[in-house]
Backbone as JSON, one array per atom type, in Angstrom:
{
  "sequence": "MGVIEISESPYSSPLLLVKKKDGTNRPVVDFCQINKVTVFDAEPMPRTEDIYAKLAKAHNFSTLDFIKGYWQIPMANEDCEKTAFSTPFGLFHFVCMPFG",
  "N": [[104.4, 100.24, 86.06], [101.94, 101.0, 85.4], [99.65, 100.76, 86.85], [98.92, 102.51, 88.88], [98.54, 106.17, 89.15], [99.54, 109.59, 89.6], [97.38, 111.76, 91.74], [94.85, 114.05, 92.14], [92.68, 113.64, 93.81], [89.86, 114.35, 96.1], [89.43, 112.43, 97.94], [91.25, 109.97, 100.17], [92.9, 107.29, 101.22], [94.4, 105.46, 103.92], [97.58, 103.93, 103.3], [99.08, 100.73, 103.99], [101.76, 98.7, 105.35], [101.52, 95.12, 105.18], [102.84, 92.3, 106.79], [103.84, 89.4, 105.05], [103.56, 85.9, 105.04], [105.99, 84.88, 104.15], [107.84, 86.6, 105.49], [108.28, 88.92, 103.59], [107.14, 92.53, 102.92], [103.9, 93.55, 102.12], [102.14, 95.96, 100.43], [99.11, 97.55, 101.1], [95.9, 99.05, 100.75], [93.88, 100.48, 103.01], [90.69, 100.44, 102.63], [88.68, 100.93, 104.05], [86.84, 103.17, 105.16], [86.02, 104.3, 102.82], [84.44, 102.18, 102.02], [82.34, 102.4, 103.73], [80.87, 104.3, 102.82], [79.97, 103.8, 100.42], [77.7, 102.13, 97.95], [76.53, 99.07, 98.29], [76.89, 96.54, 95.95], [75.52, 93.8, 95.21], [76.02, 90.49, 94.02], [74.34, 87.59, 93.4], [75.25, 84.32, 94.76], [76.03, 81.66, 93.11], [74.27, 78.39, 93.34], [75.8, 75.8, 94.98], [75.11, 73.03, 94.47], [74.1, 73.56, 91.79], [76.31, 74.25, 90.36], [77.84, 71.93, 90.38], [75.93, 70.26, 89.09], [76.35, 71.27, 86.56], [78.95, 70.72, 86.05], [79.08, 68.01, 85.89], [78.91, 66.44, 83.65], [81.14, 67.11, 82.2], [84.37, 66.78, 80.71], [86.57, 67.91, 80.21], [89.01, 69.76, 82.09], [90.8, 72.67, 83.21], [93.24, 74.97, 84.76], [93.85, 77.93, 85.93], [96.21, 80.72, 86.55], [95.61, 83.37, 88.3], [97.49, 85.42, 88.95], [97.83, 88.6, 90.11], [95.53, 89.45, 88.72], [93.67, 91.32, 88.92], [94.66, 93.73, 88.54], [94.62, 93.64, 85.79], [91.99, 94.58, 84.98], [90.4, 97.22, 84.14], [89.6, 100.55, 85.85], [86.64, 102.17, 85.94], [86.82, 105.71, 84.58], [85.54, 107.61, 86.31], [85.64, 106.56, 88.61], [88.06, 106.22, 89.85], [89.07, 108.23, 91.35], [88.26, 107.46, 93.72], [89.73, 105.45, 94.68], [91.94, 106.64, 95.68], [95.22, 107.01, 97.53], [97.36, 107.78, 100.1], [100.85, 108.4, 100.1], [104.33, 108.84, 101.32], [105.49, 110.11, 98.98], [103.64, 111.55, 97.8], [99.96, 111.92, 96.43], [98.13, 109.21, 95.31], [96.24, 107.26, 92.86], [94.42, 104.49, 91.8], [94.48, 103.03, 88.54], [93.72, 100.75, 87.39], [91.8, 98.06, 88.37], [91.94, 97.63, 92.2], [93.87, 95.27, 94.28], [91.81, 92.86, 95.97]],
  "CA": [[103.45, 99.29, 85.58], [100.68, 101.46, 84.95], [98.42, 100.45, 87.83], [98.64, 103.74, 89.52], [99.02, 107.56, 88.64], [99.51, 110.68, 90.59], [95.92, 111.98, 91.96], [94.28, 115.4, 92.78], [91.29, 113.43, 94.44], [89.58, 114.77, 97.49], [89.5, 111.03, 98.55], [92.75, 109.44, 100.51], [92.69, 106.07, 102.24], [95.89, 105.13, 104.3], [98.36, 102.85, 102.58], [99.71, 99.95, 105.17], [102.49, 97.51, 105.09], [101.47, 94.01, 105.75], [103.8, 91.25, 106.67], [103.36, 88.12, 104.31], [104.09, 84.52, 105.89], [107.4, 84.76, 103.86], [108.55, 87.77, 105.96], [108.18, 90.31, 103.05], [105.97, 93.18, 103.24], [102.85, 93.89, 100.94], [101.47, 97.47, 100.52], [97.66, 97.39, 101.13], [95.33, 100.25, 100.91], [92.85, 100.47, 103.7], [89.62, 101.15, 102.19], [87.55, 100.56, 105.04], [86.3, 104.26, 105.38], [85.25, 104.5, 101.66], [83.37, 100.96, 101.92], [81.23, 102.5, 104.46], [79.64, 105.29, 102.3], [79.48, 103.4, 98.97], [76.65, 101.43, 97.75], [77.1, 97.61, 97.83], [75.98, 96.12, 94.45], [75.74, 92.37, 95.51], [75.61, 89.66, 92.92], [73.75, 86.48, 93.99], [75.92, 83.39, 94.72], [75.31, 80.27, 92.37], [74.17, 77.56, 94.34], [76.81, 74.55, 94.85], [74.47, 72.05, 93.62], [73.73, 73.8, 90.32], [77.52, 74.27, 89.84], [78.18, 70.81, 90.4], [75.4, 69.77, 88.07], [76.77, 71.68, 85.03], [80.23, 69.98, 85.83], [78.86, 66.51, 86.22], [79.18, 65.85, 82.11], [82.11, 67.64, 81.66], [85.58, 65.91, 80.3], [88.07, 68.52, 80.2], [89.11, 70.79, 82.98], [91.91, 73.43, 83.14], [93.36, 75.67, 85.78], [94.37, 79.18, 85.42], [96.77, 81.49, 87.51], [95.22, 84.77, 88.13], [98.27, 86.15, 89.64], [97.9, 90.19, 89.77], [94.44, 89.48, 87.81], [92.74, 92.61, 89.4], [95.08, 94.85, 87.81], [94.07, 93.61, 84.2], [90.5, 95.26, 84.96], [90.59, 98.88, 83.99], [88.7, 101.31, 86.51], [85.96, 103.71, 85.35], [87.46, 106.95, 84.78], [84.67, 108.18, 87.32], [85.6, 105.88, 90.03], [89.56, 106.1, 90.03], [89.4, 109.04, 92.32], [87.67, 106.97, 95.19], [90.69, 104.48, 95.27], [93.26, 107.38, 96.26], [95.76, 106.87, 98.61], [98.57, 108.94, 100.45], [102.3, 108.02, 100.58], [105.26, 110.01, 101.69], [105.6, 110.52, 97.93], [102.36, 111.97, 97.3], [98.71, 111.05, 96.55], [98.01, 108.35, 94.08], [94.96, 106.56, 92.52], [94.45, 103.34, 90.89], [93.61, 103.07, 86.97], [93.0, 99.46, 87.32], [91.16, 97.43, 89.68], [93.06, 97.17, 93.05], [93.63, 94.13, 94.69], [90.82, 92.7, 97.27]],
  "C": [[102.08, 99.65, 84.92], [99.28, 101.19, 85.57], [97.9, 101.67, 88.55], [99.06, 105.08, 88.79], [98.82, 108.5, 89.73], [97.87, 111.39, 90.62], [95.84, 113.43, 92.42], [92.93, 114.92, 93.55], [91.09, 114.05, 95.7], [89.13, 113.52, 98.48], [91.14, 110.83, 99.13], [92.39, 108.38, 101.81], [94.31, 105.82, 102.62], [96.42, 103.94, 103.57], [99.23, 102.02, 104.0], [100.62, 98.96, 104.49], [101.96, 96.3, 105.91], [102.34, 92.89, 105.69], [103.27, 90.03, 106.07], [103.93, 87.21, 105.28], [105.53, 84.34, 105.48], [108.16, 85.76, 104.44], [108.6, 88.92, 105.13], [107.07, 91.09, 103.56], [105.12, 93.39, 102.16], [102.01, 95.13, 101.24], [100.1, 96.96, 100.35], [97.14, 98.75, 101.49], [94.2, 99.98, 101.57], [91.42, 101.3, 103.23], [88.38, 101.09, 102.94], [86.38, 101.66, 105.04], [85.34, 104.5, 104.14], [84.17, 103.34, 101.51], [82.19, 101.42, 102.6], [80.22, 103.51, 104.09], [79.36, 104.77, 100.99], [78.52, 102.49, 99.17], [76.9, 100.17, 97.55], [76.25, 97.14, 96.95], [76.4, 94.51, 94.62], [75.3, 91.6, 94.19], [75.21, 88.39, 93.58], [74.91, 85.33, 93.73], [75.23, 82.35, 93.97], [75.45, 79.24, 93.61], [75.18, 76.33, 94.0], [76.16, 73.41, 93.94], [74.36, 72.18, 92.14], [75.3, 73.88, 89.85], [77.94, 72.96, 89.47], [77.39, 69.91, 89.27], [75.91, 70.13, 86.64], [78.28, 71.07, 84.87], [80.17, 68.44, 85.53], [79.22, 65.96, 84.77], [80.54, 66.35, 81.69], [83.35, 66.86, 81.55], [86.69, 66.55, 80.27], [88.19, 69.55, 81.32], [90.48, 71.25, 82.98], [91.93, 74.37, 84.41], [94.11, 76.95, 85.17], [94.83, 80.25, 86.52], [96.43, 83.14, 87.37], [96.15, 85.52, 89.01], [98.25, 87.83, 89.23], [96.58, 90.31, 88.76], [93.53, 90.83, 87.96], [93.5, 93.66, 88.57], [95.26, 94.78, 86.1], [92.6, 94.13, 83.94], [90.69, 96.7, 84.92], [89.15, 99.41, 84.93], [88.02, 102.08, 85.82], [86.61, 104.7, 85.47], [86.78, 107.71, 86.05], [84.96, 107.88, 88.65], [87.15, 105.93, 90.55], [89.73, 106.94, 91.26], [89.11, 108.62, 93.84], [88.71, 105.94, 95.63], [91.87, 105.29, 95.6], [93.67, 107.05, 97.38], [96.99, 107.54, 98.65], [99.76, 108.11, 100.74], [103.26, 108.97, 100.92], [105.69, 110.76, 100.34], [104.78, 111.33, 97.11], [100.95, 111.45, 97.22], [98.48, 110.56, 95.02], [96.47, 107.88, 94.17], [95.21, 105.53, 91.83], [93.64, 103.53, 89.46], [93.32, 101.93, 86.89], [92.49, 98.93, 88.75], [92.13, 97.01, 90.84], [92.92, 95.77, 93.7], [92.7, 93.67, 95.94], [89.72, 93.43, 96.96]]
}
């Protein structure tokens, strides 16, 4: 699917399997350790009242299903190596934004 590629990164986060409510497993990369050493770049949350004020005069609404939406956002080349994870098949990193 072009979401990951083989890596030679100096980083490696563990890959875990988490059981979903339906009983199937979801692969999850535990980025806790890399998150501890990266700089947090916070965006301020908009005030709820401001959002409602903007919607008050709206007439049309739609919904979007963003399933696997993260995988549609490409990673910056210099950041791909930070998303590396190890598997029994080797070391890989994401080329698109990992979920979560």
